[in-house]
Short mmCIF file of C-alpha atoms in Angstrom, two decimals:
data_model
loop_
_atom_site.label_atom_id
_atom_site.label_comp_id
_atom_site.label_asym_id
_atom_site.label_seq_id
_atom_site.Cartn_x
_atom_site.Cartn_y
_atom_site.Cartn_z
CA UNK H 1 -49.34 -76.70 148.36
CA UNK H 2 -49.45 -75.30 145.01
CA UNK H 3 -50.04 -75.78 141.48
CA UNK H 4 -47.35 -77.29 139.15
CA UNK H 5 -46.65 -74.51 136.48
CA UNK H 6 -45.75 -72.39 140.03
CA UNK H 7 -43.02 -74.72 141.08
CA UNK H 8 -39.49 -73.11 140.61
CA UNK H 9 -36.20 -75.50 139.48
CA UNK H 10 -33.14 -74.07 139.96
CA UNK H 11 -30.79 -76.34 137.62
CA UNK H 12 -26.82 -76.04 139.13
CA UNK H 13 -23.97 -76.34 136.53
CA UNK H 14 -20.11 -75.24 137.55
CA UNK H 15 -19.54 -73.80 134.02
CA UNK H 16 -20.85 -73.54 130.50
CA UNK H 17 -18.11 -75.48 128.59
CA UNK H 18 -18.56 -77.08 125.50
CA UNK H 19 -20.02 -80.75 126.39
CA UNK H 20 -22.67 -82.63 127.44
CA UNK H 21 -23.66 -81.15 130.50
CA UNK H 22 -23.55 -77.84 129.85
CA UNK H 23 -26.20 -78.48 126.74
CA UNK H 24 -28.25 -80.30 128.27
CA UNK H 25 -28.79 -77.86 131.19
CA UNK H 26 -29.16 -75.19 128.87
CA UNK H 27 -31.90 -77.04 126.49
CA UNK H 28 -33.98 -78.03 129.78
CA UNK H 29 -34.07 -74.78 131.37
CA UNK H 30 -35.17 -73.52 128.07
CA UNK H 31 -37.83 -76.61 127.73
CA UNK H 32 -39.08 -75.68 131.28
CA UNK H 33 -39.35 -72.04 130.96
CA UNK H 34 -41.16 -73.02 127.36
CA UNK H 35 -43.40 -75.19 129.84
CA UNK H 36 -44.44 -72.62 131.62
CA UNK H 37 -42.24 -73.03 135.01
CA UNK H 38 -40.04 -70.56 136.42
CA UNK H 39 -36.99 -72.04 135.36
CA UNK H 40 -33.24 -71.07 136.78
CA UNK H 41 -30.05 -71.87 135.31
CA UNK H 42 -26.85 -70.93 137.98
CA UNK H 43 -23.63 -71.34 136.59
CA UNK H 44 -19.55 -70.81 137.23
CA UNK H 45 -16.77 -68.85 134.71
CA UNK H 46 -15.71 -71.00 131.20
CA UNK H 47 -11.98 -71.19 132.40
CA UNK H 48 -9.53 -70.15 129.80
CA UNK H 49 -8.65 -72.71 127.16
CA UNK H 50 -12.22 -74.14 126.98
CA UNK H 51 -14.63 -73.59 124.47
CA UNK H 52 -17.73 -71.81 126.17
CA UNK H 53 -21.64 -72.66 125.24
CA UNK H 54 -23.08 -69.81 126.99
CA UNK H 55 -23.42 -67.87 123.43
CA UNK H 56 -26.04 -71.23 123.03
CA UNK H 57 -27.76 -69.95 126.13
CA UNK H 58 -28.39 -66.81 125.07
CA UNK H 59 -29.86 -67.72 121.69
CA UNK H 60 -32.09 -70.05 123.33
CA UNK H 61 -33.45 -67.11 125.92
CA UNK H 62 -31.92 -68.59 128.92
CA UNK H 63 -30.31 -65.82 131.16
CA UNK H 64 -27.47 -67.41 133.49
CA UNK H 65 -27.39 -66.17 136.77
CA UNK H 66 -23.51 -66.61 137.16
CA UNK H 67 -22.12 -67.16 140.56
CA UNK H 68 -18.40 -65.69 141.13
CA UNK H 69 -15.64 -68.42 141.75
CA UNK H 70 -17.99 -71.33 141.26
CA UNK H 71 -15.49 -73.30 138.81
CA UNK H 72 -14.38 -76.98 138.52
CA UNK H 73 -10.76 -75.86 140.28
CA UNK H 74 -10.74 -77.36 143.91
CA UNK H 75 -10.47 -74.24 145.58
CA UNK H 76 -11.41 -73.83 149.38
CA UNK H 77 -11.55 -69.93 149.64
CA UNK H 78 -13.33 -69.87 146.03
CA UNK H 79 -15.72 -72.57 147.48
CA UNK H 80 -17.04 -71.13 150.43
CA UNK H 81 -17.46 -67.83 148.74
CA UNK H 82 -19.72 -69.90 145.96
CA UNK H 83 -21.08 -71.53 148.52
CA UNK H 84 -22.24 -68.47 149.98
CA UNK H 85 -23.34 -67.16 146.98
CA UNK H 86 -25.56 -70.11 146.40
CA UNK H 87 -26.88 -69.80 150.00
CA UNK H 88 -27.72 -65.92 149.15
CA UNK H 89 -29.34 -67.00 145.48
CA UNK H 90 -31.68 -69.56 147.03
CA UNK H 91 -32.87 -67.97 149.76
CA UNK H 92 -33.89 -64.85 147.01
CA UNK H 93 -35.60 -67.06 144.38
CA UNK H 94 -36.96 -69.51 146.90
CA UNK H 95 -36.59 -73.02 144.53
CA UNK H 96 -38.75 -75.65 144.87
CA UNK H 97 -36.47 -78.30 142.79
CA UNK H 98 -33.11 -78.01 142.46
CA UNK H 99 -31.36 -79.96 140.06
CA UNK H 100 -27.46 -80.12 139.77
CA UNK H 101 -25.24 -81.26 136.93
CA UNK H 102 -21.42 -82.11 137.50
CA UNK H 103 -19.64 -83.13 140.73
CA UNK H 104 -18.73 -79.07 141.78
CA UNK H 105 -21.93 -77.82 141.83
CA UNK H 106 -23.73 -80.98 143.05
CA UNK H 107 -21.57 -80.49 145.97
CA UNK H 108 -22.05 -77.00 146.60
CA UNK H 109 -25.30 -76.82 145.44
CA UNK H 110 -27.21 -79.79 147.48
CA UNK H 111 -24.81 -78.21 150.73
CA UNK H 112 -26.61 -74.53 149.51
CA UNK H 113 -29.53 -76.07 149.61
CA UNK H 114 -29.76 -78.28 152.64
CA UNK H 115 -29.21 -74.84 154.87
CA UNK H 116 -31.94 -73.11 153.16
CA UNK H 117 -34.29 -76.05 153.23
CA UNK H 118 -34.84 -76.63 149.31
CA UNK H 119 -37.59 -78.97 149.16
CA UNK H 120 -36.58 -81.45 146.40
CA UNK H 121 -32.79 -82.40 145.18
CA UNK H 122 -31.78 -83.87 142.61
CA UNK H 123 -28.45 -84.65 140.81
CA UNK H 124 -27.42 -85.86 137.74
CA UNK H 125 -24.22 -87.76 137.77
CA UNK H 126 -23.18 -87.40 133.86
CA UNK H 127 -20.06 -89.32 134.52
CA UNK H 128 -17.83 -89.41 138.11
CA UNK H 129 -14.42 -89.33 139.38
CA UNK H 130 -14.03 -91.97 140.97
CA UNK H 131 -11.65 -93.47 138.66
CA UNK H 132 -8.67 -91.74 136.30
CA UNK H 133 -9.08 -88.28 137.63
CA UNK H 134 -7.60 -88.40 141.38
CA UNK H 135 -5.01 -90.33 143.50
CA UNK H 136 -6.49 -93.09 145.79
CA UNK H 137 -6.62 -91.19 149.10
CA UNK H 138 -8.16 -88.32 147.01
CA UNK H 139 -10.71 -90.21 145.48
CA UNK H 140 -11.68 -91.93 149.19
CA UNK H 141 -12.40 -88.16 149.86
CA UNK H 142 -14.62 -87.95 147.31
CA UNK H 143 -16.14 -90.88 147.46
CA UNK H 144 -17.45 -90.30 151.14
CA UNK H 145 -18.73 -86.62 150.38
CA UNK H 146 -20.94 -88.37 147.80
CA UNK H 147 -22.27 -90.95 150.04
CA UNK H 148 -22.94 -88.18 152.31
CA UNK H 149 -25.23 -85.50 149.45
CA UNK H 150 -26.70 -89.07 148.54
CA UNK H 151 -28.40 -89.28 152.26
CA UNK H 152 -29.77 -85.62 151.28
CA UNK H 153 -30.49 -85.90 147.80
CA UNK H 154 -34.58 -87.15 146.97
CA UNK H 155 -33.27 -88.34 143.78
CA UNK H 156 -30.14 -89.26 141.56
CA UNK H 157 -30.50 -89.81 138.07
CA UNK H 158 -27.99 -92.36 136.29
CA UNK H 159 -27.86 -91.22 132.39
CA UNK H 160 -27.18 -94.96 131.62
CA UNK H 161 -27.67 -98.93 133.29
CA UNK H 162 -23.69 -99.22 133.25
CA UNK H 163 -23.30 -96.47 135.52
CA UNK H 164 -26.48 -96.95 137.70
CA UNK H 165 -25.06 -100.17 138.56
CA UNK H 166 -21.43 -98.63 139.20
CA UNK H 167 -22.92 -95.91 141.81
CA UNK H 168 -25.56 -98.43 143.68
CA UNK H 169 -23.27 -101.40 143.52
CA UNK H 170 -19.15 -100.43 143.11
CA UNK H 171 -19.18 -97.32 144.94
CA UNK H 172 -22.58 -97.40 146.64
CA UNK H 173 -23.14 -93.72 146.65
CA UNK H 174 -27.04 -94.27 147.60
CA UNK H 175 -29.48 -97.32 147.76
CA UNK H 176 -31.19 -98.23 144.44
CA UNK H 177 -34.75 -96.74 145.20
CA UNK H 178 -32.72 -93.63 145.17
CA UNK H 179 -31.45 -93.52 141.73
CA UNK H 180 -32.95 -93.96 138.91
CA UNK H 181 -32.04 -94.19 134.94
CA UNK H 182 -32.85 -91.39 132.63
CA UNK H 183 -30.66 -90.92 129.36
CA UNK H 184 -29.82 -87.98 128.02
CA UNK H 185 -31.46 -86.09 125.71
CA UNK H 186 -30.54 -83.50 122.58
CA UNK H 187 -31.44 -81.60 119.90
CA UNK H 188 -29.86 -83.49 117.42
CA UNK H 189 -32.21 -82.41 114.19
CA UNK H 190 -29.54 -80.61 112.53
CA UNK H 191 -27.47 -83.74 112.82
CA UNK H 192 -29.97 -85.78 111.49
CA UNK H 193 -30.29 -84.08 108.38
CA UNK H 194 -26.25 -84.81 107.42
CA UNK H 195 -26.13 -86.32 104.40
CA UNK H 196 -22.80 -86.72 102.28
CA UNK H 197 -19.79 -84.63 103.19
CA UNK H 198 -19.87 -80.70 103.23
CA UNK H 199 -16.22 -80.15 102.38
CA UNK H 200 -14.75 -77.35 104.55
CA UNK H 201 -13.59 -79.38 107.48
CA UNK H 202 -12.16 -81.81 104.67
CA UNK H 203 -10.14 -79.14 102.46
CA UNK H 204 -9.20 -77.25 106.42
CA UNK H 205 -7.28 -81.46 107.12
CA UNK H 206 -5.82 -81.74 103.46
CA UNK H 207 -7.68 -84.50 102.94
CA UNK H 208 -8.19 -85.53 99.35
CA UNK H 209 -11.81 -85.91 97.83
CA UNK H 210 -11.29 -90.14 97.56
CA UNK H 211 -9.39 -90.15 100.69
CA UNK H 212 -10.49 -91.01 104.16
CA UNK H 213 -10.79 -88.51 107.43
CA UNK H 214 -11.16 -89.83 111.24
CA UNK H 215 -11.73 -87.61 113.56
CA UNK H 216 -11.62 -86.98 117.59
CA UNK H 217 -13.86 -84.48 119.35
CA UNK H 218 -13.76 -83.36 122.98
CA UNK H 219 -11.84 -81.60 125.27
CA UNK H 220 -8.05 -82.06 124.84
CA UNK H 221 -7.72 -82.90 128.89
CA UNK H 222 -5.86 -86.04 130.45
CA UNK H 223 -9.43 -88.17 131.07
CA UNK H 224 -10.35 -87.95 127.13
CA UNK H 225 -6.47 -89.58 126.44
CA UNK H 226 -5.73 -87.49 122.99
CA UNK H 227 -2.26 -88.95 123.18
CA UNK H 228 -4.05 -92.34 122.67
CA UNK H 229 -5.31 -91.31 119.39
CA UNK H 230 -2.36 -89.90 118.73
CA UNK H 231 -0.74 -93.53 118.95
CA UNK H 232 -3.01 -94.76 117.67
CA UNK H 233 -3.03 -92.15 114.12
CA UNK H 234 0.36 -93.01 113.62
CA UNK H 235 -0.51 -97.07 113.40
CA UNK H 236 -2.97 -96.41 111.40
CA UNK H 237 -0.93 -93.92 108.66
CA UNK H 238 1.59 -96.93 108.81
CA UNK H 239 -0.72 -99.45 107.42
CA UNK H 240 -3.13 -96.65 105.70
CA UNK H 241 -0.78 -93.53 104.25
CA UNK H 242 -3.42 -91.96 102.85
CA UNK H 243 -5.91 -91.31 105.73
CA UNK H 244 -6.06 -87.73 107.46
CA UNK H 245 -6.79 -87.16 111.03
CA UNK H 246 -8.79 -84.13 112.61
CA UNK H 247 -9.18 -83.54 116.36
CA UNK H 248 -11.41 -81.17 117.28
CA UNK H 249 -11.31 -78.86 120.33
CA UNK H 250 -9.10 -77.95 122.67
CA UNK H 251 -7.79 -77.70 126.02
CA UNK H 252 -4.70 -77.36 128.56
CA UNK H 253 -3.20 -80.46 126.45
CA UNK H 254 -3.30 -78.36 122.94
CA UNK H 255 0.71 -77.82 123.53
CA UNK H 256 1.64 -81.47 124.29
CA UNK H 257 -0.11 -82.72 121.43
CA UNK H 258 1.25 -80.53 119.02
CA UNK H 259 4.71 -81.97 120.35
CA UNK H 260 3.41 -85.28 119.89
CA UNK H 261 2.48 -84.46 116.23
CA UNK H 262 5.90 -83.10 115.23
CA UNK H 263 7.83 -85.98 117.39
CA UNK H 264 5.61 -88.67 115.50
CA UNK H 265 6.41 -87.28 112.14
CA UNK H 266 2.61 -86.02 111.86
CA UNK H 267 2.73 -82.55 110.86
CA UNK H 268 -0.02 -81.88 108.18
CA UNK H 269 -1.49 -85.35 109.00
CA UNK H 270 -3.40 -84.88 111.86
CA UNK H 271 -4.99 -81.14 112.34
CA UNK H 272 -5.78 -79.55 115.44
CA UNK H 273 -8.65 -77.50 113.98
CA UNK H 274 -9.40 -76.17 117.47
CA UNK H 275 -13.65 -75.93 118.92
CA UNK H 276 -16.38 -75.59 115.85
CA UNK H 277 -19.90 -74.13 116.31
CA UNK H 278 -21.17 -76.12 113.21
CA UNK H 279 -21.03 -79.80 114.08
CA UNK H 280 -23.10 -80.46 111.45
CA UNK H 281 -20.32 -79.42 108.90
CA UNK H 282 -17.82 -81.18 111.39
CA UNK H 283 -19.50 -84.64 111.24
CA UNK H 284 -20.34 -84.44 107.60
CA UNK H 285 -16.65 -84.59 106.32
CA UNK H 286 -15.75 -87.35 109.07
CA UNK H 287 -15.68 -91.22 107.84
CA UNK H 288 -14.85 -92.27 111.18
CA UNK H 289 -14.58 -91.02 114.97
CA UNK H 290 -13.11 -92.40 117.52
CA UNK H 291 -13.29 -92.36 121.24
CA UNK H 292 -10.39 -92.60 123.11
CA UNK H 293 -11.28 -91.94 126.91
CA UNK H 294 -10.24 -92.90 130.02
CA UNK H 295 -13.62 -92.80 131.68
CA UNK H 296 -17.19 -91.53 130.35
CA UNK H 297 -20.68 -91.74 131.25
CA UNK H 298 -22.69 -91.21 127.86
CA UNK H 299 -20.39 -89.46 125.68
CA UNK H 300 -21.98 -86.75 123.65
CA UNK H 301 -19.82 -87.67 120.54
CA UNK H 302 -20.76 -90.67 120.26
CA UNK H 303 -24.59 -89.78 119.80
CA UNK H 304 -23.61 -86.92 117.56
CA UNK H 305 -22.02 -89.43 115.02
CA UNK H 306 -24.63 -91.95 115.28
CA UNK H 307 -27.26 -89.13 114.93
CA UNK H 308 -25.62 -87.73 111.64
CA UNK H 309 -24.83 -91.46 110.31
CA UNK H 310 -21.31 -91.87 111.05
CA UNK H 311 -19.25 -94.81 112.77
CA UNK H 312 -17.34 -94.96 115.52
CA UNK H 313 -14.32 -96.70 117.84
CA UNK H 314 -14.45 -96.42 121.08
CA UNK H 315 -12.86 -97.21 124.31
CA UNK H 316 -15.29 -99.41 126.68
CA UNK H 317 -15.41 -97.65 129.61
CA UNK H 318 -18.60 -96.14 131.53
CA UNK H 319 -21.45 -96.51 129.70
CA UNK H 320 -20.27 -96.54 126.27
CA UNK H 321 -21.23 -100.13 126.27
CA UNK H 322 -25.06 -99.48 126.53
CA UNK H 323 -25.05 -96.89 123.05
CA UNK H 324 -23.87 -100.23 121.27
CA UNK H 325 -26.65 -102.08 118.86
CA UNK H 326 -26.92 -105.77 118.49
CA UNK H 327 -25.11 -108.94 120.00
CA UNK H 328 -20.95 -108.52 119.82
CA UNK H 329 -19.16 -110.00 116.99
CA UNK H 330 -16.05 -110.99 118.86
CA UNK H 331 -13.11 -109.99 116.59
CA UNK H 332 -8.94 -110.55 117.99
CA UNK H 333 -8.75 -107.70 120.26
CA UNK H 334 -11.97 -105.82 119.75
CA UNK H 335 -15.79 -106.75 119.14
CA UNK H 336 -17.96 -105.21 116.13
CA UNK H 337 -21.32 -104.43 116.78
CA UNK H 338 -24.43 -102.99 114.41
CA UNK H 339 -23.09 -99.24 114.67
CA UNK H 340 -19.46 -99.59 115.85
CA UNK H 341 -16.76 -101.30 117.61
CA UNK H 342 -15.27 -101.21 121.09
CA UNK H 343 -12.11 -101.66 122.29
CA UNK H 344 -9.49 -102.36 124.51
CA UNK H 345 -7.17 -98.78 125.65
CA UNK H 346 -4.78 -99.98 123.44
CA UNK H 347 -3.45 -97.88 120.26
CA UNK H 348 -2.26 -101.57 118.26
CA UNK H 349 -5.89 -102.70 118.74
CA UNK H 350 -7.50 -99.53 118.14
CA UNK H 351 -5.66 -99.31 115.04
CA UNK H 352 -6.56 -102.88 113.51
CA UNK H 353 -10.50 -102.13 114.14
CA UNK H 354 -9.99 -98.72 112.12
CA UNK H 355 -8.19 -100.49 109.15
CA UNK H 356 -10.80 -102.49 109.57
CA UNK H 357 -13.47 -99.91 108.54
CA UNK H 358 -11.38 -98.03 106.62
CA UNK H 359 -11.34 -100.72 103.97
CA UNK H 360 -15.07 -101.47 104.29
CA UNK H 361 -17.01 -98.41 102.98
CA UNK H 362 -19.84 -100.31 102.95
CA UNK H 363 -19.68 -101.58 106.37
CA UNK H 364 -19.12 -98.05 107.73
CA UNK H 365 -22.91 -97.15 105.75
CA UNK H 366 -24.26 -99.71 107.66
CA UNK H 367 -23.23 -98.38 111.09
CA UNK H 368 -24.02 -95.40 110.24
CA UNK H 369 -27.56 -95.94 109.33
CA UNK H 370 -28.41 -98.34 112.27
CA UNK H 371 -26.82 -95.72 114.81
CA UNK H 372 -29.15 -92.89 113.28
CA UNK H 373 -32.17 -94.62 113.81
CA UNK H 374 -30.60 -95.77 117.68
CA UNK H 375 -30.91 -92.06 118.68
CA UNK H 376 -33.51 -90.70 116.46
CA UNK H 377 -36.32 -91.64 119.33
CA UNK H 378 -34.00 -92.18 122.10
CA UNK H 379 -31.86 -89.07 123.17
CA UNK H 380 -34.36 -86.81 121.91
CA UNK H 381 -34.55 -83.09 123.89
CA UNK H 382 -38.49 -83.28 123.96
CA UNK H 383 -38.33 -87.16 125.58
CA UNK H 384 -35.64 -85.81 128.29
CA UNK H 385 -37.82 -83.00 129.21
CA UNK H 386 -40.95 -85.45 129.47
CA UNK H 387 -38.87 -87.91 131.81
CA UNK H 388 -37.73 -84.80 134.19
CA UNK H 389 -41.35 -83.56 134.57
CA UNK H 390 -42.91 -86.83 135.63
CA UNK H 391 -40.11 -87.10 137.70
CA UNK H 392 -40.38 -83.54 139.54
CA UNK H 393 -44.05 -83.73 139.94
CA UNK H 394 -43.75 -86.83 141.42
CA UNK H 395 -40.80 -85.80 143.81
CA UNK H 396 -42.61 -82.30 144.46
CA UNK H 397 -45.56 -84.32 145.54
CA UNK H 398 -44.01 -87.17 147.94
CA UNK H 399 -42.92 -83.32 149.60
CA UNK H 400 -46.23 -82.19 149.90
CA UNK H 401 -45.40 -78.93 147.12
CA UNK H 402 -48.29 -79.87 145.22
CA UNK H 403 -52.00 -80.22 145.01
CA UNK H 404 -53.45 -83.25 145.13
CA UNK H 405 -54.93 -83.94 141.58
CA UNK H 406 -51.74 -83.15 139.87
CA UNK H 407 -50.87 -86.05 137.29
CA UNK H 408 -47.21 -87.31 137.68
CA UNK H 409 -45.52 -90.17 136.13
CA UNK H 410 -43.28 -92.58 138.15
CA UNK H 411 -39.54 -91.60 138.10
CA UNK H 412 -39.11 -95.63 137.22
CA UNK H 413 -41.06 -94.99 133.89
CA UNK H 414 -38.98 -92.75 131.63
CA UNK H 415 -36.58 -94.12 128.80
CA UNK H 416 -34.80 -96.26 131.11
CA UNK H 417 -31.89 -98.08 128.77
#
């Protein structure tokens, strides 16, 4: 056994692509390393088309320790050669936790490390695929090879109730003493500190200083639906002429939509303004965003607006439900609650909730200010860290990889929501 600060995690990602995942596993291998553990972060090739984050990696003084062909592309050859690869990497730096974010690298990664005999595993499921990304017999496929890692994973964290219940219960992936709920965390200070619009992202949409600007932010894929908003844009310009529309990102759906926009009579309406590095300046300008996916587990937007006092629409699927505040006001269609509304996949309801705000300035300040104070103490980068240690010690310990007198905190105890 050993002490704690000599423990080494080796945190798993497929790629560094603008998102969730890829943040977070960048800001805790930084917050471990700052901690005093040896801290590893193993990652895949940003595919063309999507915005990378490993420039974020870098300024934070994480060095990736990239592993050829690891990508999200099902890929047998490239698989077994990352598999390898992993194999190689583990049996060098000898981990004592390994931690893997997104279903590619949980896969290869807890295989990797169930032949060299890593002593704790642990996986994050950020969202899944077992519904909107695959065909029936696919997902089947999928479904088993989870239910399989889950007999050799110690511990798999849930980043919200919704989708705890979804993997114990609807697609049983592992029994519920194996998975436990830990939200995700951010550094969302910069966000915080919005206040008023900035301008540039405004003047880039042609949107007029009185006017209103909605936004969408994420990767322009099929599971995020951008042709939803799209529909949706054009109901609302039809009731609303003088709202602009900004999506922000891209993605192997950038063509199609630009298609959409000329077909829908759009042009200089809605503005693909492509991936920002400032999301400060990106949220500032926005009145409204809205979230039009087909499946989600905790999407990062969503706490970016709250966190820099903006409202939102979104779609309830995954585990959007558990970022809403209060008791639902049930309105035709949709229901309003303290910092936003959810609603139906449906562009004529999505439409009525955002005429709905659009016309209440007010309203939208209110939603605004009670979804900044939501994630001010909740999806914090320092309270993520916290739950992960308490929850490694713990694990390292049940596997005998620690001394005795080592303090650890139940995995049951952090932030569950």
């Amino acid at each position: 056994m050993s002490s704690a600060k000599s423990l080494t995690i080796a945190r798993v990602i497929a790629r560094l692509n603008v998102g969730g995942p890829a943040t977070q596993a960048i800001l805790m291998t930084e917050a471990f390393q700052k901690k005093g553990y040896r801290a590893l972060l193993l990652t895949g090739e940003v595919p063309p088309g999507e915005g990378s984050m490993e420039s974020l990696a870098y300024e934070r003084g994480v060095q990736p320790i990239k592993i050829n062909r690891l990508s999200r592309k099902i890929s047998p050859a490239a698989d077994l050669k990352s598999l390898w690869r992993l194999i190689r990497t583990f049996r060098r730096e000898r981990p004592t936790i390994l931690h893997t974010h997104t279903a590619k690298a949980g896969t290869l990664g807890r295989l990797a490390a169930m032949v060299t005999r890593v002593p704790v595993r642990v996986h994050t499921f950020h969202g899944h695929v077992f519904s909107g990304y695959f065909s029936p017999g696919l997902t089947r496929i999928f479904l088993a090879i989870e239910r399989f890692l889950g007999r050799h994973t110690d511990c798999i964290i849930a980043i919200s109730e919704t989708q705890r219940k979804e993997l114990v219960e609807t697609y049983k992936i592992a029994p519920p003493d194996k998975v436990v709920v830990i939200p995700l965390g951010f550094d969302l200070e910069p966000l915080l500190r919005v206040n008023g619009h900035e301008g540039s992202l405004r003047a880039a949409s042609g949107c007029h200083r009185q006017g209103a600007l909605v936004g969408w932010i994420g990767r322009i894929t099929a599971i995020k639906a951008p042709a939803l908003f799209l529909e949706s844009a054009a109901r609302i310009r039809a009731a609303l002429p003088s709202v602009q529309f900004v999506m922000v990102g891209d993605g192997e759906l950038r063509q199609d939509c630009e298609a959409r926009i000329r077909q829908a009579g759009l042009d200089g309406k809605v503005v693909l303004a492509g991936w920002k590095r400032n999301l400060s300046a990106v949220y500032a300008d926005l009145d409204l965003l809205l979230l039009t996916s087909i499946n989600e587990g905790t999407p990062l937007a969503l706490l970016e607006a709250m966190a820099s006092g903006r409202p939102f629409i979104a779609t309830d699927v995954g585990g959007v439900r558990d970022l809403m505040i209060g008791t639902a006001r049930r309105e035709e269609g949709w229901e309003r609650f303290e910092n936003g509304i959810l609603v139906p996949r449906d562009s004529r309801r999505i439409a009525e909730a955002a005429q709905y705000l659009l016309v209440r300035p007010e309203l939208r300040r209110e939603m605004g200010f009670a979804g900044r104070e939501f994630v001010r103490s909740r999806y914090s980068s320092n309270r993520l860290a916290a739950d992960l240690e308490g929850l490694y010690l713990q694990l390292a310990r049940r596997k005998k990889c620690l001394e005795e007198d080592v303090d650890v905190t139940s995995p049951s105890e952090p932030a569950i929501v």
